[in-house]
Short mmCIF file of C-alpha atoms in Angstrom, two decimals:
data_model
loop_
_atom_site.label_atom_id
_atom_site.label_comp_id
_atom_site.label_asym_id
_atom_site.label_seq_id
_atom_site.Cartn_x
_atom_site.Cartn_y
_atom_site.Cartn_z
CA MET A 1 -11.89 48.11 43.91
CA ALA A 2 -9.27 47.96 41.14
CA GLN A 3 -9.69 50.40 38.26
CA VAL A 4 -9.38 49.29 34.65
CA ASN A 5 -7.00 51.32 32.52
CA LEU A 6 -9.25 52.21 29.58
CA LEU A 7 -6.45 52.91 27.09
CA GLU A 8 -4.56 49.75 28.01
CA LEU A 9 -7.72 47.63 27.71
CA ARG A 10 -8.62 49.14 24.33
CA ASP A 11 -5.10 48.56 23.03
CA LYS A 12 -5.14 44.90 24.08
CA VAL A 13 -8.56 44.34 22.52
CA LYS A 14 -7.51 46.10 19.30
CA GLN A 15 -4.37 43.96 19.02
CA MET A 16 -6.34 40.75 19.58
CA TYR A 17 -9.01 41.58 17.02
CA LYS A 18 -6.45 42.85 14.52
CA LYS A 19 -5.04 39.33 14.63
CA VAL A 20 -8.53 37.81 14.30
CA ALA A 21 -9.13 39.92 11.16
CA GLU A 22 -5.77 39.32 9.55
CA SER A 23 -4.96 35.76 10.67
CA PRO A 24 -8.22 33.91 11.41
CA LYS A 25 -6.54 30.52 11.01
CA ASP A 26 -4.31 31.21 14.05
CA THR A 27 -5.13 29.76 17.46
CA PHE A 28 -6.91 32.00 19.96
CA HIS A 29 -8.08 31.56 23.53
CA PHE A 30 -11.64 31.69 22.17
CA GLU A 31 -13.43 29.99 19.30
CA ILE A 32 -13.98 31.81 16.01
CA GLY A 33 -15.34 31.08 12.57
CA ILE A 34 -17.97 28.96 10.87
CA LYS A 35 -18.03 26.15 13.45
CA LEU A 36 -18.79 28.68 16.17
CA ALA A 37 -21.49 30.38 14.10
CA LYS A 38 -23.22 27.07 13.40
CA ARG A 39 -22.93 25.97 17.03
CA LEU A 40 -24.55 29.23 18.17
CA GLY A 41 -27.52 28.69 15.86
CA TYR A 42 -26.86 30.76 12.73
CA SER A 43 -28.79 29.31 9.80
CA LYS A 44 -27.03 27.72 6.87
CA LYS A 45 -29.19 29.87 4.57
CA ASP A 46 -27.91 33.13 6.14
CA LEU A 47 -24.30 31.95 6.29
CA ASN A 48 -24.40 30.94 2.62
CA ALA A 49 -25.72 34.40 1.64
CA ILE A 50 -22.92 36.46 3.18
CA PRO A 51 -19.18 36.78 2.50
CA GLU A 52 -17.27 33.74 3.73
CA LYS A 53 -14.35 35.92 4.84
CA SER A 54 -16.65 37.72 7.31
CA ILE A 55 -17.53 34.38 8.89
CA GLU A 56 -13.92 33.24 9.27
CA SER A 57 -13.27 36.16 11.66
CA PHE A 58 -16.57 35.84 13.56
CA ALA A 59 -15.99 35.81 17.32
CA GLY A 60 -19.48 36.31 18.72
CA VAL A 61 -20.93 34.83 21.88
CA GLY A 62 -24.51 34.09 20.87
CA TYR A 63 -27.25 34.14 18.27
CA HIS A 64 -29.52 37.16 18.69
CA PHE A 65 -31.49 37.46 15.46
CA ASP A 66 -34.45 35.57 16.89
CA LEU A 67 -34.63 38.18 19.67
CA ALA A 68 -33.85 41.26 17.57
CA ASP A 69 -36.87 40.75 15.28
CA ILE A 70 -35.38 42.93 12.54
CA LYS A 71 -37.90 44.00 9.91
CA LYS A 72 -37.67 45.22 6.31
CA ASN A 73 -36.70 48.89 5.87
CA GLU A 74 -35.40 49.34 9.44
CA THR A 75 -32.07 50.90 10.38
CA VAL A 76 -29.87 48.58 12.43
CA LEU A 77 -26.80 49.54 14.45
CA ASP A 78 -24.26 46.72 14.97
CA LEU A 79 -21.96 47.54 17.89
CA GLY A 80 -18.60 45.80 17.63
CA SER A 81 -19.31 44.80 14.06
CA GLY A 82 -15.88 43.25 13.49
CA SER A 83 -15.53 41.85 9.98
CA GLY A 84 -19.25 42.30 9.47
CA MET A 85 -20.87 38.89 9.79
CA ASP A 86 -23.83 40.09 11.88
CA SER A 87 -24.05 43.30 9.84
CA PHE A 88 -24.34 41.30 6.62
CA ILE A 89 -27.09 39.11 8.07
CA ALA A 90 -28.90 42.21 9.35
CA ALA A 91 -28.61 43.73 5.84
CA LEU A 92 -30.37 40.68 4.41
CA LYS A 93 -33.19 41.15 6.92
CA VAL A 94 -33.72 44.92 6.36
CA GLY A 95 -33.63 44.58 2.58
CA ASP A 96 -32.50 47.12 -0.01
CA LYS A 97 -34.43 50.01 1.55
CA GLY A 98 -33.15 49.35 5.07
CA LYS A 99 -29.76 50.34 6.44
CA VAL A 100 -27.11 48.78 8.63
CA ILE A 101 -24.36 50.71 10.36
CA GLY A 102 -21.48 48.73 11.83
CA ILE A 103 -19.32 50.34 14.51
CA ASP A 104 -15.94 48.93 15.48
CA MET A 105 -12.74 50.29 17.04
CA THR A 106 -10.37 47.98 15.17
CA LYS A 107 -9.25 49.44 11.85
CA GLU A 108 -8.24 46.04 10.44
CA GLN A 109 -11.70 44.61 11.15
CA LEU A 110 -13.35 47.67 9.58
CA LYS A 111 -11.12 47.50 6.52
CA LYS A 112 -11.99 43.84 6.01
CA ALA A 113 -15.73 44.52 6.46
CA GLU A 114 -15.67 47.48 4.05
CA ILE A 115 -13.91 45.46 1.35
CA LEU A 116 -16.37 42.58 1.77
CA SER A 117 -19.41 44.88 1.67
CA LYS A 118 -18.52 46.56 -1.63
CA LYS A 119 -19.52 43.61 -3.83
CA ASN A 120 -23.13 42.88 -2.87
CA PHE A 121 -24.13 45.03 0.09
CA LYS A 122 -25.04 48.62 -0.76
CA ASN A 123 -27.09 49.14 2.41
CA ILE A 124 -24.22 48.80 4.92
CA LYS A 125 -21.88 51.48 6.20
CA PHE A 126 -19.00 50.77 8.59
CA LYS A 127 -17.62 53.42 10.95
CA MET A 128 -14.74 53.66 13.37
CA GLY A 129 -15.94 54.26 16.89
CA TYR A 130 -16.31 53.19 20.49
CA ILE A 131 -19.52 51.88 21.99
CA GLU A 132 -19.12 54.30 24.90
CA ASP A 133 -19.30 57.20 22.41
CA ILE A 134 -21.34 56.03 19.42
CA PRO A 135 -20.78 58.23 16.34
CA ILE A 136 -24.43 58.14 15.27
CA GLU A 137 -27.16 60.78 15.36
CA ASN A 138 -29.60 60.27 18.26
CA ASN A 139 -32.96 58.67 17.50
CA SER A 140 -31.84 57.44 14.06
CA ILE A 141 -31.75 53.71 14.83
CA ASP A 142 -34.59 51.17 15.00
CA VAL A 143 -32.66 48.16 16.30
CA VAL A 144 -29.31 47.80 18.09
CA ILE A 145 -27.45 44.50 17.96
CA SER A 146 -24.20 43.55 19.63
CA ASN A 147 -22.50 40.20 19.91
CA GLY A 148 -20.18 40.19 22.90
CA VAL A 149 -18.41 43.53 22.58
CA ILE A 150 -20.01 44.96 25.72
CA ASN A 151 -18.07 42.30 27.65
CA LEU A 152 -14.86 43.93 26.37
CA CYS A 153 -15.90 47.45 27.37
CA ALA A 154 -14.45 49.04 30.51
CA ASP A 155 -17.41 51.39 31.08
CA LYS A 156 -20.50 49.27 30.51
CA SER A 157 -22.81 51.85 32.12
CA LYS A 158 -21.70 54.47 29.62
CA ALA A 159 -22.13 52.01 26.73
CA PHE A 160 -25.69 51.16 27.81
CA SER A 161 -26.43 54.86 28.26
CA GLU A 162 -25.23 55.52 24.69
CA ILE A 163 -27.44 52.73 23.37
CA SER A 164 -30.55 54.04 25.08
#
């Protein structure tokens, strides 16, 4: 069985998502943006309540908020948070007393998310990290969400072990 070069894979993913963050109007081999979010089932109400620039770089693969059942005051971990679209929606659901922590390995995505969060979202924190080695204290999270990033991870078993 062929082995995946972890560093090479991470570098390719970082370069792709750097471009998604910085040039969302470019053409990619996958769909991104508002049309994708609507097609996947995100509500107009939620999309209208979050920063538009976070939506333009959205590259998720599904809608999971109906499954996640996020409640007020919970702490949510968003793995592969990108420019923050799912983190912002999670922040709306947990309210002012809840918390959302977004983890991403792409500094350009994190920078964009941090800038967008400063205006209206005081309950979100974004951190650099890998889902195979989550930089969060154990047993501090109520709900974990992720929108496709596990597909881009070379060691899925380690990622799932970190989550549990």
